Tab-separated table of C-alpha atoms and ligand atoms in Angstrom:
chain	number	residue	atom	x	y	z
V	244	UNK	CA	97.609	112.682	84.329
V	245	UNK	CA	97.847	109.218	82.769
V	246	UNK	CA	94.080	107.789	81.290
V	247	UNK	CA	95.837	103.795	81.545
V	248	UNK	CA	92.264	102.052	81.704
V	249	UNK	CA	92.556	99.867	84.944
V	250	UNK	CA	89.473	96.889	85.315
V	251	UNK	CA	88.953	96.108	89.299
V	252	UNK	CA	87.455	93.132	89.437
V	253	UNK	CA	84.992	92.753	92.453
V	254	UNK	CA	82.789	95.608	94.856
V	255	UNK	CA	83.477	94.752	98.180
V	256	UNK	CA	85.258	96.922	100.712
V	257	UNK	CA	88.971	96.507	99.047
V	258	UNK	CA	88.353	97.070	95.055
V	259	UNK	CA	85.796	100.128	96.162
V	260	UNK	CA	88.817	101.800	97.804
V	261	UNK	CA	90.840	100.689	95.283
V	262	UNK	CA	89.124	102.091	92.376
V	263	UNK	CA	88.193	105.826	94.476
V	264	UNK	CA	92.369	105.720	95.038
V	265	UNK	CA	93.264	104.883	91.013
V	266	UNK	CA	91.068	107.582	90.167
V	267	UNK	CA	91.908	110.127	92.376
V	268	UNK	CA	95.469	108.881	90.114
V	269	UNK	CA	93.803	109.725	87.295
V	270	UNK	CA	93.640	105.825	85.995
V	271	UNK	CA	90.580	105.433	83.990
V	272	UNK	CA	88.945	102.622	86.281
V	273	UNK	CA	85.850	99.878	85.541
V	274	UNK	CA	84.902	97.809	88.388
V	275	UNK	CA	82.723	94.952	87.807
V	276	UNK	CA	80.857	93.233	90.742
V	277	UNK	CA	79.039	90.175	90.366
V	278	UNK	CA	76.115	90.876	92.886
V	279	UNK	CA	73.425	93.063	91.005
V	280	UNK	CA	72.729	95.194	94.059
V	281	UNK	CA	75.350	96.273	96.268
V	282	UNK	CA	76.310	93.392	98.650
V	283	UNK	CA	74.465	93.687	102.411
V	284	UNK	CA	75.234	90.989	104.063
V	285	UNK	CA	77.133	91.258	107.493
V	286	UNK	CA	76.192	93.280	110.389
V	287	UNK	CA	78.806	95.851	111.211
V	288	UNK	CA	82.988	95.955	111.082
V	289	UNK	CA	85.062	97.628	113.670
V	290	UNK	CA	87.857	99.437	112.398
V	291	UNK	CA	91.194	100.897	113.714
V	292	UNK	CA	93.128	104.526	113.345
V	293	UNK	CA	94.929	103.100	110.616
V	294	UNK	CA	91.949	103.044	108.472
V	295	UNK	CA	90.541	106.232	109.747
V	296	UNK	CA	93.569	107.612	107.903
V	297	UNK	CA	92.848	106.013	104.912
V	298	UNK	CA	89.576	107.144	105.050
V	299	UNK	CA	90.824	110.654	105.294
V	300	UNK	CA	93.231	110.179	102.093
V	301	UNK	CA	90.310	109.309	100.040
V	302	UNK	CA	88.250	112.160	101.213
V	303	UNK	CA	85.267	110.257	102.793
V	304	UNK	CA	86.123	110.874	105.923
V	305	UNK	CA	83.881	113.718	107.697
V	306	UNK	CA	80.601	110.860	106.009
V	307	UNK	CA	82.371	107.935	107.533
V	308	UNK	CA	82.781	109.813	111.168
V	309	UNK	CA	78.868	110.582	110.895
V	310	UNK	CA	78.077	107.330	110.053
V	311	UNK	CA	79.867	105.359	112.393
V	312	UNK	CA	80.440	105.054	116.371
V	313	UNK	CA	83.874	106.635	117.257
V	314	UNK	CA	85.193	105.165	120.466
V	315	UNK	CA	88.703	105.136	122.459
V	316	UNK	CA	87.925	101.805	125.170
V	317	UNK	CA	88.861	98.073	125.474
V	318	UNK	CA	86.697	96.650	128.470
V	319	UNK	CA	87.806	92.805	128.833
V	320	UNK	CA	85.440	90.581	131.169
V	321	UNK	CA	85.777	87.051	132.346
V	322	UNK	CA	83.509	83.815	132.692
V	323	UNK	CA	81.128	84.998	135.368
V	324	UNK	CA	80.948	88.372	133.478
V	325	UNK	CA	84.223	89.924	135.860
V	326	UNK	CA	86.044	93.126	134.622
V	327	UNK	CA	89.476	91.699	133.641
V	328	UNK	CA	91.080	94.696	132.088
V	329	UNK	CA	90.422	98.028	130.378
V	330	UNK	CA	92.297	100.427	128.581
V	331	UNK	CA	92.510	103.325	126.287
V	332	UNK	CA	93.990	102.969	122.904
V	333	UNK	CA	96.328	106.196	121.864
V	334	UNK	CA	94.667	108.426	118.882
V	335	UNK	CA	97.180	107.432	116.333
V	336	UNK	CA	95.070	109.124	113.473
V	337	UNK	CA	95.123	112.493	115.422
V	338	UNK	CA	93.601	113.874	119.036
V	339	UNK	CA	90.576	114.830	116.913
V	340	UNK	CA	89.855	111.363	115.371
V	341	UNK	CA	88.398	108.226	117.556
V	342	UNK	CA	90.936	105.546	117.755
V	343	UNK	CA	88.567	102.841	116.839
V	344	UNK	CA	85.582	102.947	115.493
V	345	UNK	CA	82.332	100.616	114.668
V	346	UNK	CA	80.461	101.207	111.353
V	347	UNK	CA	77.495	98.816	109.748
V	348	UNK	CA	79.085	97.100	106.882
V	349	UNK	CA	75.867	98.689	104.500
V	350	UNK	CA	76.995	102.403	105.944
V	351	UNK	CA	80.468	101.809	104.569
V	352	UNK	CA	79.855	99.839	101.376
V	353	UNK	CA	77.501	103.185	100.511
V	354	UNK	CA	80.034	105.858	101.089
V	355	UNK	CA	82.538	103.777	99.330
V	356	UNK	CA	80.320	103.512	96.071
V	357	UNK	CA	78.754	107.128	96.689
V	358	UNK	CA	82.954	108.429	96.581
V	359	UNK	CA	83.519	105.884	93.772
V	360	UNK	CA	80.891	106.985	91.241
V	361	UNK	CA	81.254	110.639	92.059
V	362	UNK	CA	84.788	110.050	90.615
V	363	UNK	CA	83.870	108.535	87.642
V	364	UNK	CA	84.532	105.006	88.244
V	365	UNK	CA	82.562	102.586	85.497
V	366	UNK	CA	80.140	100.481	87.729
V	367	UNK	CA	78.765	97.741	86.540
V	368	UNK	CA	77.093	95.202	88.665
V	369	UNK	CA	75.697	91.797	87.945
V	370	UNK	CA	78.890	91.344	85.525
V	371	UNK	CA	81.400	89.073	85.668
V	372	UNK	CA	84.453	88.558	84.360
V	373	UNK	CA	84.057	85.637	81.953
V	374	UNK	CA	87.393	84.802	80.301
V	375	UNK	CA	90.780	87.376	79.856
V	376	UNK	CA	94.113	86.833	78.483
V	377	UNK	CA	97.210	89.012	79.040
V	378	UNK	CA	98.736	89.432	75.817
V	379	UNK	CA	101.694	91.032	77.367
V	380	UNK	CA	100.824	94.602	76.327
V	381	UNK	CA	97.394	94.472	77.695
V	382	UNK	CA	94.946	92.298	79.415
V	383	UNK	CA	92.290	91.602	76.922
V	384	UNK	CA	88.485	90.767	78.757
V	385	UNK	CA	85.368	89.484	77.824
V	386	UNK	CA	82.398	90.333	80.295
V	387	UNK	CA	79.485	88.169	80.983
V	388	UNK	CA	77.066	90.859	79.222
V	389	UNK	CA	79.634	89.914	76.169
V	390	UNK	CA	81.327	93.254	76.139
V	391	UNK	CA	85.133	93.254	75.328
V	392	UNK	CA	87.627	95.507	76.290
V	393	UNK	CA	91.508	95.395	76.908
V	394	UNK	CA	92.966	96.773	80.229
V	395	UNK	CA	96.824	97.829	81.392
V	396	UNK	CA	95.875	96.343	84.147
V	397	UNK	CA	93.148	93.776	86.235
V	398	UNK	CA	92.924	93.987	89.868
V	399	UNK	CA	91.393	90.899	91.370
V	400	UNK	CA	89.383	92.260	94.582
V	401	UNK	CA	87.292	89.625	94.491
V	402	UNK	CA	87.490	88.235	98.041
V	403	UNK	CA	87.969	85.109	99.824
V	404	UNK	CA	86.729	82.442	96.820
V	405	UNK	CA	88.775	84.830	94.238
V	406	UNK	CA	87.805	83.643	90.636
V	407	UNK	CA	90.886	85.703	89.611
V	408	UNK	CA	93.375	84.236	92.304
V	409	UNK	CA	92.588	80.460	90.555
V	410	UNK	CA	92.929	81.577	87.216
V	411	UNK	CA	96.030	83.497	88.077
V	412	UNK	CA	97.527	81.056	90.472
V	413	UNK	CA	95.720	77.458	90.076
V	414	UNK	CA	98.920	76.117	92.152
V	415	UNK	CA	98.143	78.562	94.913
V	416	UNK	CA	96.910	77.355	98.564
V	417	UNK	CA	92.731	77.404	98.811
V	418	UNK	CA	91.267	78.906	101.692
V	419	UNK	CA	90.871	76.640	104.763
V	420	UNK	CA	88.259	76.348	107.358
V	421	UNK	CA	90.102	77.869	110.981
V	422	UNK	CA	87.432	75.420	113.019
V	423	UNK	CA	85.623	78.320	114.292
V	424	UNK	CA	82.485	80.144	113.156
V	425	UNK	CA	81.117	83.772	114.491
V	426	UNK	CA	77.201	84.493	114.897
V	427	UNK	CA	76.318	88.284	115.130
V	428	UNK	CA	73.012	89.777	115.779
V	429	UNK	CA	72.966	94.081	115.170
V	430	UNK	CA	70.201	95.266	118.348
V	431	UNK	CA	69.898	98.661	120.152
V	432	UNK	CA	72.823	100.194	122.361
V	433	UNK	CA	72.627	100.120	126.013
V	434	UNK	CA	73.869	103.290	127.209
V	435	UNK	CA	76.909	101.358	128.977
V	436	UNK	CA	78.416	100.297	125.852
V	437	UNK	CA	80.697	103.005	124.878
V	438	UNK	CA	83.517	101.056	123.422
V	439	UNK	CA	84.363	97.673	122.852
V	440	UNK	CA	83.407	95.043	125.638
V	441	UNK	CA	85.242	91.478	124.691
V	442	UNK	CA	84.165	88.584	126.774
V	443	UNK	CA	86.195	85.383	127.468
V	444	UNK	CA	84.920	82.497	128.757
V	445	UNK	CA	84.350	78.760	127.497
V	446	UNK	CA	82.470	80.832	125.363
V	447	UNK	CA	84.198	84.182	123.620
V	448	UNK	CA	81.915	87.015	122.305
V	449	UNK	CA	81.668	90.491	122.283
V	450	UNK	CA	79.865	93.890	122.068
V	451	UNK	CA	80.468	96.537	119.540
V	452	UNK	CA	79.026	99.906	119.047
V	453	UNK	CA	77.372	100.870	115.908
V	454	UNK	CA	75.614	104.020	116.243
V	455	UNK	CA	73.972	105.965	118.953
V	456	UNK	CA	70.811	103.818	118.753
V	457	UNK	CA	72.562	100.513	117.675
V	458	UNK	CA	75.295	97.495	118.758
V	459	UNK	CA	76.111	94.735	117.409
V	460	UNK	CA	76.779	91.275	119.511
V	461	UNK	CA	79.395	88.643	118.125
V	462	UNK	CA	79.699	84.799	119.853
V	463	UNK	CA	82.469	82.530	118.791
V	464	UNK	CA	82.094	78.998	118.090
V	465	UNK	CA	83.667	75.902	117.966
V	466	UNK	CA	82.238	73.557	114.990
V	467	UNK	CA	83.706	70.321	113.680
V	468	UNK	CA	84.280	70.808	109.817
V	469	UNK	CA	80.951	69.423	108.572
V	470	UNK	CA	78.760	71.786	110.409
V	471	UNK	CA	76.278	73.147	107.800
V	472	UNK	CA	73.639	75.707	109.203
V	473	UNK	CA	69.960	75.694	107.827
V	474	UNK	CA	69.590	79.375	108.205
V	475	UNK	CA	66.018	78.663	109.908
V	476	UNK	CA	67.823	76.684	112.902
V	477	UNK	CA	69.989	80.055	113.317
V	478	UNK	CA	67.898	80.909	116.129
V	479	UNK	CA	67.894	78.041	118.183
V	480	UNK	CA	71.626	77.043	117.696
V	481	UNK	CA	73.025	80.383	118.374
V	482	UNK	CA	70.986	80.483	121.927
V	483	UNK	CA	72.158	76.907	122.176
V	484	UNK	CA	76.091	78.051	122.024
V	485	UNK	CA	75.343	80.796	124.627
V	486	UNK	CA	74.342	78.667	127.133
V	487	UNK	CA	77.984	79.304	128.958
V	488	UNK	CA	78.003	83.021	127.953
V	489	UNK	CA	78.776	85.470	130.316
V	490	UNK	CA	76.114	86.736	131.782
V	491	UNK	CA	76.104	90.171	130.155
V	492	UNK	CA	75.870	88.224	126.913
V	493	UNK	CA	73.012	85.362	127.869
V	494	UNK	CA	70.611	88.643	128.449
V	495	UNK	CA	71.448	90.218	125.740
V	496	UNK	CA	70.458	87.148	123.871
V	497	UNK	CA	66.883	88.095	124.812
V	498	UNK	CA	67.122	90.343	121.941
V	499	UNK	CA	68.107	87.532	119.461
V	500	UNK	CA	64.536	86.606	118.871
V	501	UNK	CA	65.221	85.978	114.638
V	502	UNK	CA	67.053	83.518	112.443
V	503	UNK	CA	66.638	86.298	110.048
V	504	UNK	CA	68.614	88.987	111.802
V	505	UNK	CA	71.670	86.311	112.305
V	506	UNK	CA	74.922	86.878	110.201
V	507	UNK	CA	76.693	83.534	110.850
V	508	UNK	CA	79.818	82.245	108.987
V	509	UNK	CA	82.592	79.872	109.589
V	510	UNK	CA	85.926	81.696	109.494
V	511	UNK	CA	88.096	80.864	106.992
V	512	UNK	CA	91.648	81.807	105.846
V	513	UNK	CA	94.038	82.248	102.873
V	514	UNK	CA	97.364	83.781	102.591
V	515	UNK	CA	99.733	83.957	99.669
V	516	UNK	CA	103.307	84.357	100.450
V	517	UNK	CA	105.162	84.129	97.107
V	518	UNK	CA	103.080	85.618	94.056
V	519	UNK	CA	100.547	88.606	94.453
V	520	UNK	CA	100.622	89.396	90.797
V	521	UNK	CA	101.659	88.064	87.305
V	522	UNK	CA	101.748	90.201	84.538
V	523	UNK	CA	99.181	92.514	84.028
V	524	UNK	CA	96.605	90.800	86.674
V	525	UNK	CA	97.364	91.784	90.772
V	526	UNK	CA	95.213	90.865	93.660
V	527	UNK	CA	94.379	92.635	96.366
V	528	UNK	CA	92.374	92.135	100.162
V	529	UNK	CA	90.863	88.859	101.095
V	530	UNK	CA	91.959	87.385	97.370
V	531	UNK	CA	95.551	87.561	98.842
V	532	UNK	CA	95.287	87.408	102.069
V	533	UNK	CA	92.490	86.387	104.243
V	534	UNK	CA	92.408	86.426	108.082
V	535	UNK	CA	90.291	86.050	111.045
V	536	UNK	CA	88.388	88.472	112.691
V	537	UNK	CA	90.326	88.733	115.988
V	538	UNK	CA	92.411	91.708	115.189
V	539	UNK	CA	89.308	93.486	113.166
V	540	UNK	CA	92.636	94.155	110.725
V	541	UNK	CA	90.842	92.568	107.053
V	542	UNK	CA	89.044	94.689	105.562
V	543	UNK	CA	91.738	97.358	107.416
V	544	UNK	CA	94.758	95.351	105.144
V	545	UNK	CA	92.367	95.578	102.430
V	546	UNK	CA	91.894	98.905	102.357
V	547	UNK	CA	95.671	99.568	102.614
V	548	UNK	CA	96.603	97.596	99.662
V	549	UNK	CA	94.151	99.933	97.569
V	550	UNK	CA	96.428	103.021	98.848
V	551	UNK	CA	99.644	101.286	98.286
V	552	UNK	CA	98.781	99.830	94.794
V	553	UNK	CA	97.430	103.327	93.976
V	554	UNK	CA	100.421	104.673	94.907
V	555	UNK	CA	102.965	102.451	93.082
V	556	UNK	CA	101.094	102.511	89.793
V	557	UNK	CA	101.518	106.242	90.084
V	558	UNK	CA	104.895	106.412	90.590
V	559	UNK	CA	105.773	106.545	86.795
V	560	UNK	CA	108.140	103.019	87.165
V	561	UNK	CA	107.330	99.821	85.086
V	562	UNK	CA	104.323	98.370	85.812
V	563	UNK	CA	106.397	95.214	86.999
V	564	UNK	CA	108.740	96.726	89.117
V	565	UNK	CA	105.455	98.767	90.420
V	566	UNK	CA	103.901	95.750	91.475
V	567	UNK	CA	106.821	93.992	93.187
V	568	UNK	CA	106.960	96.576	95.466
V	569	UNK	CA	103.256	97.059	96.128
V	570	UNK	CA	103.703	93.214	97.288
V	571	UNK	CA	106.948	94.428	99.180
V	572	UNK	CA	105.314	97.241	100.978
V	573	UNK	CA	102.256	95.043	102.054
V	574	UNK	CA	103.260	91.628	102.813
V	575	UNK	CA	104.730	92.567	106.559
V	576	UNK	CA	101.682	93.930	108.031
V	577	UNK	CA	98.919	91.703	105.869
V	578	UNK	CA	101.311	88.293	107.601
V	579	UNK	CA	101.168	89.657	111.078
V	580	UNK	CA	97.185	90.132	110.839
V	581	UNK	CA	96.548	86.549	109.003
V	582	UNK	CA	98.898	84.762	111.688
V	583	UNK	CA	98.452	86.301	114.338
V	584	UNK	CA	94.635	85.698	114.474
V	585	UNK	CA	94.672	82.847	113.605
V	586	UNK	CA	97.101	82.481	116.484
V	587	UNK	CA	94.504	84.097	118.642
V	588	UNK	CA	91.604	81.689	117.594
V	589	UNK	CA	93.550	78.748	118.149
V	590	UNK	CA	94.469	79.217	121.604
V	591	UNK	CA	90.671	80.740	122.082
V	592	UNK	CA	90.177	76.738	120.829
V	593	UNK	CA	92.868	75.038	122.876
V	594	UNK	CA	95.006	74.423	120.188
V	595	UNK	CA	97.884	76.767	121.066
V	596	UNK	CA	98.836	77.636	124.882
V	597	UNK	CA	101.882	80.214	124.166
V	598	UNK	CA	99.555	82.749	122.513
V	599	UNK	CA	99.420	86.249	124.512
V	600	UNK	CA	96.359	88.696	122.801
V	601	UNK	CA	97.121	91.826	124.458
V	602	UNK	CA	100.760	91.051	123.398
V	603	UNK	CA	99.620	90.390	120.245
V	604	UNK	CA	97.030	93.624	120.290
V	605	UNK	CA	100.017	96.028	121.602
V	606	UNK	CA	102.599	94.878	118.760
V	607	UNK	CA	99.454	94.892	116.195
V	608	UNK	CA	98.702	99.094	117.144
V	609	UNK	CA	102.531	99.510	116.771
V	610	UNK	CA	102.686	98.205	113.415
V	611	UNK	CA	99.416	100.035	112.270
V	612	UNK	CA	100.907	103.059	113.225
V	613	UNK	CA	103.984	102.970	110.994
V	614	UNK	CA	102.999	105.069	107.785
V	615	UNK	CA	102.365	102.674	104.753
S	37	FAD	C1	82.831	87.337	110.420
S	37	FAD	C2	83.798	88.361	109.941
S	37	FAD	C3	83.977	89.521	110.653
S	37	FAD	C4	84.882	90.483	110.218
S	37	FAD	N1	85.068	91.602	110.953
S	37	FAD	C5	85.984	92.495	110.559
S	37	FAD	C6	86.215	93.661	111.317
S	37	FAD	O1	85.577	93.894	112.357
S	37	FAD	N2	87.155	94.548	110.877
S	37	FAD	C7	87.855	94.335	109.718
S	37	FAD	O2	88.693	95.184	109.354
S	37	FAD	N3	87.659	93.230	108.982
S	37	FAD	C8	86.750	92.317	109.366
S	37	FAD	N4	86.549	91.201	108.618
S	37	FAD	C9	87.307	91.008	107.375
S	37	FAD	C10	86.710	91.790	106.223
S	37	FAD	O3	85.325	91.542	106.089
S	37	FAD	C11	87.395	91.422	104.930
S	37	FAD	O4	88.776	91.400	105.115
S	37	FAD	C12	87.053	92.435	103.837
S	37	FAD	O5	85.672	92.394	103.562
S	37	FAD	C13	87.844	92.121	102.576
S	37	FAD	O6	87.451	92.999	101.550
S	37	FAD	P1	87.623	92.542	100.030
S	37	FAD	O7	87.121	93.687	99.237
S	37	FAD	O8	88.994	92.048	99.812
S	37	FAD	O9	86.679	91.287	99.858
S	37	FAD	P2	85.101	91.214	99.980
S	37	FAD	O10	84.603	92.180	100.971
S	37	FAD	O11	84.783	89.771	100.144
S	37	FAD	O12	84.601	91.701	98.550
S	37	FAD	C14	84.740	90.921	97.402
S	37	FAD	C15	83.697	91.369	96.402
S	37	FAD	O13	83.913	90.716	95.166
S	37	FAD	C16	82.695	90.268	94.644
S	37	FAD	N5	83.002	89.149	93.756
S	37	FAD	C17	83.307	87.876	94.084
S	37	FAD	N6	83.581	87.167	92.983
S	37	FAD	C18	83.452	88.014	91.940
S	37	FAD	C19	83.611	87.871	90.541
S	37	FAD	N7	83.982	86.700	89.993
S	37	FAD	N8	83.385	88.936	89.739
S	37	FAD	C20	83.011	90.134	90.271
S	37	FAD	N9	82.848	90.328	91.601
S	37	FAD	C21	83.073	89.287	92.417
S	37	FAD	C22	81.890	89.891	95.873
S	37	FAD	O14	80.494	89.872	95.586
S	37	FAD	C23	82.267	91.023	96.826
S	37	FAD	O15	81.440	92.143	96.674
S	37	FAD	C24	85.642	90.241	109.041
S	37	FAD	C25	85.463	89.065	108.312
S	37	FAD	C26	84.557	88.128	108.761
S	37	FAD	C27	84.387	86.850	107.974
């Protein structure tokens, strides 16, 4: 078993999988995350077979089943609240396993970090990443509590805004602003939402189950590029984009009675084609490759790369040819997700008219099911 020391640089959902799938290597991994607590935010993330499999590689699975909603259904429903469609996804992970399932964000970021320290992985939150240089043999870091250490390798997983990504890559494209933002409120479960129930409309939202006790409601808006929210108007602007909400959805809003309970962000993407790595620094998740919410694929892609990098690094090649084809083995599926919701929003916004969602939902299953 190799001991290379490997620095992951960032907590969230992609560099905690990451660094449980280098150890389980045998790489001798510090992650550093700048919040000092594990990051909350968010409400809850649906996520597909293909990262029920994942889950089961990196041996959290039987936690993340009880901690999550497991569900097989797709109800679509028009304007006046009108069943449109439903269907049953296939259980690509195995007849046993849910084919989708919904999980609070705060459930999975704990059984990430509960697998991640059992391993052994250095935490260390509150720390940044203050300066590095790769030297060629090594990449030689000083952290913000003024520690130094050198690495074989730094893994940027630090998300959208990556810190690493613009050191790396100044030249690179910035993330940019879709023209859409998503309010979600978490509230109990009626007993009628079993699955996922997507509503389209001049306004497009949905329901997802969370637990047996809790859902979560999402609402899509449109907002012209200065829109700031005060997070005390949450309240009264989210009921204020409802207004031509199916019906399900305007009584449901009877439970959004708090600005504090709102999780409300503008969507935003990025998406590297050329680079994901130079020297002795790779990134990984939303650093690279950002998307939309509409296929529920991010933190899915995210989670992937951890496997694949794991794997590659592994292998026993050259860390450079390693990396090329962790980038090679990645960049199909992580450019169908980023385009093709994007795609999705924009004709949800007018913008495109030649945009088909269940096509694009059908092709996106067949993909995830390919082995990575
Ligand atoms: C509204 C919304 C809904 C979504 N819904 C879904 C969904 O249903 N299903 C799905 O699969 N995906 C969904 N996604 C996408 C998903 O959230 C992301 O793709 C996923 O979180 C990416 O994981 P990551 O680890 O790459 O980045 P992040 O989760 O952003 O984690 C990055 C981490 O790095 C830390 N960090 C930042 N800078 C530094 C630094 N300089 N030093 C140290 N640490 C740092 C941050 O604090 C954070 O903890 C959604 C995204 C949005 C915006």
């Amino acid at each position: 078993m190799t001991q290379e020391k490997i620095l992951v640089v960032g907590g969230g959902i992609g560099g905690l999988t990451a660094s449980i799938a280098l150890r389980r290597q045998g790489f001798a991994v510090t992650l550093v995350e700048k919040t000092p607590h594990w990051p909350a935010s968010g409400v809850g993330i649906i996520q597909q077979f293909n990262v029920l499999r994942a889950m089961q590689e990196i041996g959290v699975l039987e936690d993340y089943l009880a901690q999550s909603y497991g569900f097989d259904t797709t109800q679509g429903f028009g304007p006046q609240g009108d069943p449109l469609f439903a269907f049953t996804a296939p259980r690509l992970a195995g007849e046993h396993l849910p084919s989708n399932v919904g999980i609070r964000r705060t459930s999975l970021q704990s059984i990430l970090a509960g697998k991640a320290h059992e391993l052994g992985t250095d935490i260390h939150l509150g720390i940044v990443v203050e300066q590095w240089e790769d030297s060629g043999d090594a990449v030689e870091v000083t952290l913000s509590d003024g520690s130094r250490d050198s690495f074989h390798l730094m893994v940027g997983a630090d998300g959208i805004f990556s810190q690493t990504r613009q050191t790396l890559f100044p030249q690179a494209p910035k993330p940019r602003y879709t023209g859409q933002w998503v309010w979600r409120y978490n509230m109990p479960r009626p007993a009628d939402v079993t699955g996922i129930q997507l509503f389209y409309g001049r306004v497009n939202g949905g329901l997802t189950p969370l637990s047996k006790e809790l859902m979560y409601l999402f609402m899509l808006s449109e907002e012209p590029d200065d829109f700031r929210l005060e997070h005390e108007q949450a309240h009264a602007l989210m009921h204020k984009r409802a207004i031509h909400a199916a019906p399900q959805i305007q009584k449901l809003m009877d439970n959004v009675t708090d600005s504090a309970g709102i999780v409300a962000k503008p969507l935003e993407v990025v998406f590297l084609e050329d680079e994901w790595h130079r020297g002795r620094v790779v990134l990984l998740g939303d650093a690279v490759h950002a998307s939309t919410p509409h296929l529920a694929q991010g933190a899915g892609m995210a989670i992937e790369d951890a496997l694949v990098l794991a794997d590659e690094l592994a292998s026993g090649d050259a860390l450079e040819p390693s990396l090329c084809r962790y980038r090679e083995r990645r960049i199909e599926r992580c450019r169908f997700v980023n385009l093709n919701s994007l795609a999705i929003g924009d004709m949800q916004m007018g913008k495109r008219r030649d945009v088909d969602p269940a096509e694009i939902n059908r092709q996106c299953v067949s993909l995830m099911a390919e082995l990575l």
